[in-house]
Short mmCIF file of N, CA and C in Angstrom, two decimals:
data_model
loop_
_atom_site.label_atom_id
_atom_site.label_comp_id
_atom_site.label_asym_id
_atom_site.label_seq_id
_atom_site.Cartn_x
_atom_site.Cartn_y
_atom_site.Cartn_z
N MET A 30 -0.62 -39.43 -19.37
CA MET A 30 0.80 -39.18 -19.20
C MET A 30 0.86 -38.67 -17.63
N SER A 31 0.97 -38.94 -17.06
CA SER A 31 1.07 -38.96 -15.12
C SER A 31 2.15 -36.94 -15.37
N GLY A 32 1.67 -37.27 -13.88
CA GLY A 32 1.87 -35.36 -13.49
C GLY A 32 3.35 -36.04 -12.58
N PRO A 33 3.37 -34.80 -11.89
CA PRO A 33 5.18 -34.59 -11.16
C PRO A 33 5.14 -35.61 -9.80
N ARG A 34 5.38 -36.07 -9.51
CA ARG A 34 5.34 -37.04 -8.48
C ARG A 34 4.80 -36.32 -7.20
N GLY A 35 6.82 -35.56 -7.08
CA GLY A 35 6.97 -34.20 -5.89
C GLY A 35 7.02 -32.99 -6.52
N ALA A 36 6.64 -32.03 -6.13
CA ALA A 36 6.41 -30.63 -6.24
C ALA A 36 6.78 -29.97 -4.86
N ILE A 37 6.96 -28.67 -5.35
CA ILE A 37 7.63 -27.31 -4.55
C ILE A 37 6.94 -26.42 -5.05
N VAL A 38 5.75 -25.99 -4.58
CA VAL A 38 5.00 -24.30 -4.60
C VAL A 38 5.03 -23.14 -4.08
N THR A 39 6.00 -22.37 -4.34
CA THR A 39 6.41 -21.14 -3.60
C THR A 39 5.05 -20.13 -3.64
N GLY A 40 4.63 -19.91 -2.45
CA GLY A 40 3.32 -19.28 -2.84
C GLY A 40 2.05 -19.89 -2.85
N GLY A 41 2.37 -20.87 -2.52
CA GLY A 41 1.33 -21.25 -2.85
C GLY A 41 -0.38 -21.39 -0.85
N THR A 42 0.01 -20.66 -0.83
CA THR A 42 -1.43 -19.89 0.38
C THR A 42 -1.70 -18.15 -1.04
N GLY A 43 -1.61 -18.35 -1.79
CA GLY A 43 -1.33 -17.20 -2.70
C GLY A 43 -3.19 -17.98 -2.99
N ALA A 44 -4.09 -17.08 -4.14
CA ALA A 44 -4.83 -17.51 -4.80
C ALA A 44 -4.99 -18.25 -6.36
N LEU A 45 -3.10 -17.54 -6.48
CA LEU A 45 -2.83 -17.82 -8.41
C LEU A 45 -2.17 -19.92 -7.77
N GLY A 46 -1.00 -19.53 -6.31
CA GLY A 46 -0.58 -20.60 -5.82
C GLY A 46 -1.85 -21.74 -5.20
N ARG A 47 -2.37 -21.53 -4.72
CA ARG A 47 -3.78 -22.37 -4.51
C ARG A 47 -4.03 -22.63 -5.49
N ALA A 48 -4.13 -22.97 -6.52
CA ALA A 48 -5.07 -23.40 -8.03
C ALA A 48 -3.93 -24.54 -8.86
N LEU A 49 -2.62 -24.00 -7.97
CA LEU A 49 -1.50 -25.03 -8.74
C LEU A 49 -1.28 -26.21 -7.89
N VAL A 50 -1.76 -25.46 -6.34
CA VAL A 50 -1.50 -26.38 -5.49
C VAL A 50 -2.80 -27.35 -5.80
N ARG A 51 -3.73 -27.02 -5.86
CA ARG A 51 -5.32 -28.00 -6.12
C ARG A 51 -4.66 -28.64 -7.28
N ARG A 52 -4.60 -28.05 -8.16
CA ARG A 52 -3.59 -28.72 -10.09
C ARG A 52 -2.71 -30.40 -9.67
N LEU A 53 -1.71 -29.74 -9.07
CA LEU A 53 -0.84 -30.86 -8.43
C LEU A 53 -1.57 -31.74 -7.60
N LEU A 54 -2.65 -31.29 -6.90
CA LEU A 54 -3.04 -32.36 -5.62
C LEU A 54 -3.87 -33.91 -6.65
N ALA A 55 -4.48 -32.95 -7.48
CA ALA A 55 -5.52 -33.66 -7.89
C ALA A 55 -5.07 -34.70 -8.39
N GLN A 56 -3.36 -34.46 -9.04
CA GLN A 56 -2.69 -35.88 -10.00
C GLN A 56 -1.94 -37.00 -8.81
N GLY A 57 -2.44 -35.80 -8.46
CA GLY A 57 -1.48 -37.18 -7.32
C GLY A 57 0.03 -37.20 -6.59
N THR A 58 0.35 -35.52 -7.02
CA THR A 58 1.30 -35.33 -6.87
C THR A 58 1.35 -34.86 -4.87
N ARG A 59 2.36 -35.61 -4.59
CA ARG A 59 3.16 -34.75 -3.69
C ARG A 59 3.52 -33.75 -3.35
N VAL A 60 2.85 -32.48 -2.64
CA VAL A 60 3.70 -30.92 -2.80
C VAL A 60 4.01 -30.78 -1.59
N ALA A 61 4.92 -29.44 -1.16
CA ALA A 61 5.41 -28.79 -0.52
C ALA A 61 5.49 -27.38 -0.65
N VAL A 62 4.77 -26.70 0.72
CA VAL A 62 4.83 -25.10 0.24
C VAL A 62 5.23 -24.65 1.42
N PRO A 63 5.27 -23.65 1.51
CA PRO A 63 6.13 -22.65 2.12
C PRO A 63 5.47 -21.78 2.69
N TRP A 64 5.62 -21.88 3.81
CA TRP A 64 4.31 -20.11 4.99
C TRP A 64 5.02 -19.68 5.33
N ARG A 65 3.96 -18.21 5.89
CA ARG A 65 5.26 -17.62 7.02
C ARG A 65 3.53 -17.55 7.44
N ASN A 66 2.49 -17.13 7.35
CA ASN A 66 1.30 -16.83 8.28
C ASN A 66 0.35 -17.98 8.59
N ALA A 67 0.25 -18.73 9.65
CA ALA A 67 -0.58 -19.69 9.91
C ALA A 67 -1.65 -20.00 9.17
N GLY A 68 -2.67 -19.22 9.89
CA GLY A 68 -3.79 -19.22 8.95
C GLY A 68 -4.29 -19.81 8.28
N GLU A 69 -3.07 -18.46 7.01
CA GLU A 69 -3.32 -19.02 5.75
C GLU A 69 -2.76 -19.90 5.40
N TRP A 70 -1.36 -20.93 6.22
CA TRP A 70 -1.79 -21.95 5.83
C TRP A 70 -2.32 -23.14 6.32
N ARG A 71 -3.44 -23.43 7.32
CA ARG A 71 -4.27 -24.20 7.90
C ARG A 71 -5.50 -24.47 6.54
N SER A 72 -5.60 -23.35 6.27
CA SER A 72 -6.38 -23.04 4.91
C SER A 72 -6.33 -23.51 4.39
N LEU A 73 -5.70 -24.00 3.67
CA LEU A 73 -4.40 -24.07 3.19
C LEU A 73 -4.94 -25.91 3.08
N HIS A 74 -4.01 -25.47 3.78
CA HIS A 74 -4.37 -27.50 4.16
C HIS A 74 -4.90 -28.58 5.37
N LEU A 75 -6.52 -27.47 5.50
CA LEU A 75 -7.69 -28.00 5.17
C LEU A 75 -8.43 -28.00 4.06
N GLU A 76 -8.65 -27.21 3.18
CA GLU A 76 -8.65 -27.29 2.21
C GLU A 76 -8.37 -29.08 1.05
N ALA A 77 -6.61 -28.79 0.92
CA ALA A 77 -6.57 -29.88 0.86
C ALA A 77 -6.97 -31.59 0.84
N GLY A 78 -7.79 -31.38 2.19
CA GLY A 78 -8.09 -32.66 2.96
C GLY A 78 -7.90 -33.85 3.24
N GLY A 79 -6.85 -33.81 3.36
CA GLY A 79 -5.41 -35.37 3.53
C GLY A 79 -4.72 -35.49 2.26
N ALA A 80 -5.07 -34.81 1.56
CA ALA A 80 -4.01 -35.32 0.39
C ALA A 80 -2.72 -34.99 0.82
N PRO A 81 -1.67 -34.79 0.19
CA PRO A 81 -0.12 -35.35 0.42
C PRO A 81 0.33 -33.74 0.74
N LEU A 82 -0.43 -32.84 1.40
CA LEU A 82 0.63 -31.72 1.24
C LEU A 82 1.83 -31.65 2.89
N LEU A 83 2.53 -30.58 1.92
CA LEU A 83 3.46 -31.30 3.24
C LEU A 83 3.74 -29.30 3.31
N GLY A 84 3.57 -28.45 4.86
CA GLY A 84 3.50 -27.68 5.13
C GLY A 84 4.71 -26.89 5.81
N ILE A 85 5.47 -26.53 5.24
CA ILE A 85 7.14 -25.91 6.53
C ILE A 85 7.33 -24.42 6.32
N GLU A 86 7.36 -23.53 7.87
CA GLU A 86 7.68 -22.92 7.70
C GLU A 86 8.94 -21.81 7.18
N ALA A 87 8.72 -20.65 6.46
CA ALA A 87 9.69 -20.49 5.87
C ALA A 87 9.75 -19.45 5.46
N SER A 88 10.78 -18.34 5.13
CA SER A 88 10.71 -17.41 4.34
C SER A 88 11.57 -17.31 3.54
N LEU A 89 11.36 -16.52 2.23
CA LEU A 89 12.30 -17.28 1.09
C LEU A 89 12.81 -15.75 0.75
N ALA A 90 12.38 -14.62 1.57
CA ALA A 90 13.34 -12.41 1.79
C ALA A 90 15.17 -14.09 1.51
N ASP A 91 16.04 -14.75 1.54
CA ASP A 91 17.05 -14.54 1.47
C ASP A 91 17.56 -16.23 1.44
N ALA A 92 19.06 -15.90 0.37
CA ALA A 92 19.38 -17.61 -0.33
C ALA A 92 19.43 -18.40 1.02
N ALA A 93 20.07 -17.75 1.83
CA ALA A 93 19.40 -19.18 2.78
C ALA A 93 18.36 -19.85 3.72
N GLY A 94 17.72 -19.20 2.82
CA GLY A 94 16.33 -19.52 4.22
C GLY A 94 15.08 -20.08 3.37
N ALA A 95 15.37 -19.90 1.89
CA ALA A 95 15.07 -20.42 1.07
C ALA A 95 15.91 -22.36 0.53
N ALA A 96 17.81 -22.17 0.86
CA ALA A 96 18.27 -22.70 0.52
C ALA A 96 17.50 -24.42 1.76
N ALA A 97 17.14 -23.91 2.62
CA ALA A 97 17.09 -24.86 3.69
C ALA A 97 16.07 -25.52 3.27
N PHE A 98 14.59 -24.62 3.08
CA PHE A 98 13.59 -24.95 2.40
C PHE A 98 13.09 -26.21 2.02
N VAL A 99 13.69 -25.47 0.61
CA VAL A 99 14.31 -26.36 -0.80
C VAL A 99 15.44 -27.37 -0.57
N ALA A 100 15.74 -28.08 1.07
CA ALA A 100 16.66 -29.13 1.18
C ALA A 100 15.70 -30.15 2.54
N GLU A 101 15.13 -29.47 2.82
CA GLU A 101 14.26 -29.91 3.95
C GLU A 101 13.25 -30.45 2.58
N ALA A 102 12.34 -30.17 1.73
CA ALA A 102 10.88 -29.92 0.95
C ALA A 102 11.85 -31.70 0.51
N ALA A 103 12.31 -31.65 0.00
CA ALA A 103 13.11 -33.01 -0.96
C ALA A 103 13.47 -33.70 0.03
N GLY A 104 13.27 -33.57 1.24
CA GLY A 104 14.59 -34.75 1.99
C GLY A 104 12.88 -34.81 2.91
N GLN A 105 11.72 -34.95 2.07
CA GLN A 105 10.29 -35.11 2.66
C GLN A 105 9.71 -35.34 2.04
N LEU A 106 10.06 -35.28 0.93
CA LEU A 106 8.70 -36.21 -0.25
C LEU A 106 9.77 -36.61 -0.80
N GLY A 107 11.43 -36.84 -0.67
CA GLY A 107 12.00 -38.09 -1.33
C GLY A 107 12.18 -37.92 -3.10
N VAL A 108 11.21 -37.04 -4.02
CA VAL A 108 11.59 -36.33 -4.60
C VAL A 108 10.83 -35.53 -5.27
N LEU A 109 11.46 -35.10 -6.38
CA LEU A 109 11.52 -33.40 -6.62
C LEU A 109 11.34 -32.92 -7.59
N ASP A 110 10.43 -32.98 -8.49
CA ASP A 110 10.68 -33.35 -10.08
C ASP A 110 9.94 -31.89 -10.54
N ALA A 111 9.63 -31.12 -9.75
CA ALA A 111 8.35 -30.33 -9.55
C ALA A 111 8.88 -28.65 -8.89
N VAL A 112 8.33 -27.84 -10.19
CA VAL A 112 8.77 -26.49 -8.82
C VAL A 112 7.97 -25.01 -9.84
N GLY A 113 6.61 -24.35 -8.78
CA GLY A 113 6.12 -22.98 -9.46
C GLY A 113 6.47 -22.71 -8.30
N LEU A 114 6.84 -21.72 -9.02
CA LEU A 114 7.16 -20.04 -8.43
C LEU A 114 6.38 -19.12 -8.33
N LEU A 115 5.66 -18.54 -7.74
CA LEU A 115 4.66 -18.19 -6.97
C LEU A 115 4.16 -17.08 -6.62
N ALA A 116 5.38 -17.05 -5.54
CA ALA A 116 6.56 -16.62 -4.26
C ALA A 116 6.69 -15.01 -5.03
N GLY A 117 5.85 -13.52 -3.09
CA GLY A 117 7.05 -12.55 -4.51
C GLY A 117 5.87 -11.94 -4.72
N GLY A 118 6.48 -10.55 -5.47
CA GLY A 118 5.19 -8.76 -5.93
C GLY A 118 6.49 -8.26 -5.75
N TRP A 119 5.59 -7.59 -6.70
CA TRP A 119 6.35 -6.08 -7.21
C TRP A 119 6.30 -4.94 -5.68
N ALA A 120 7.32 -4.08 -5.11
CA ALA A 120 7.52 -3.62 -4.75
C ALA A 120 7.21 -2.09 -4.96
N GLY A 121 6.61 -2.00 -6.65
CA GLY A 121 6.89 -0.63 -6.74
C GLY A 121 8.24 0.60 -7.73
N GLY A 122 8.39 1.61 -7.81
CA GLY A 122 9.36 1.57 -8.86
C GLY A 122 8.94 1.56 -10.16
N ALA A 123 9.78 2.16 -11.01
CA ALA A 123 9.65 2.29 -11.95
C ALA A 123 9.95 0.65 -12.82
N SER A 124 9.15 -0.03 -14.01
CA SER A 124 8.81 -1.55 -14.14
C SER A 124 9.94 -1.18 -15.25
N CYS A 125 10.33 -2.86 -15.79
CA CYS A 125 11.77 -2.69 -16.89
C CYS A 125 11.14 -2.81 -17.70
#
């Protein structure tokens, strides 16, 4: 069974996201990651060692930013058949 051909991983510069990015790249998947911190992106890019990893500076804090990222990623990857949504965090308050 082969893996996906093109994937987006939000939160790809974090610990869990990096693990997913590594796994996808090992399967030969082209991966797009939105980033806000240049140092974290450079670290991930170096770790990928030339694998097909696309970094796009983007904020997913609002729908317009998320839509712009997805459109650019899909356009550059050519195909998008997997998404790993690992961005975000708990801001506190009562849990559900």
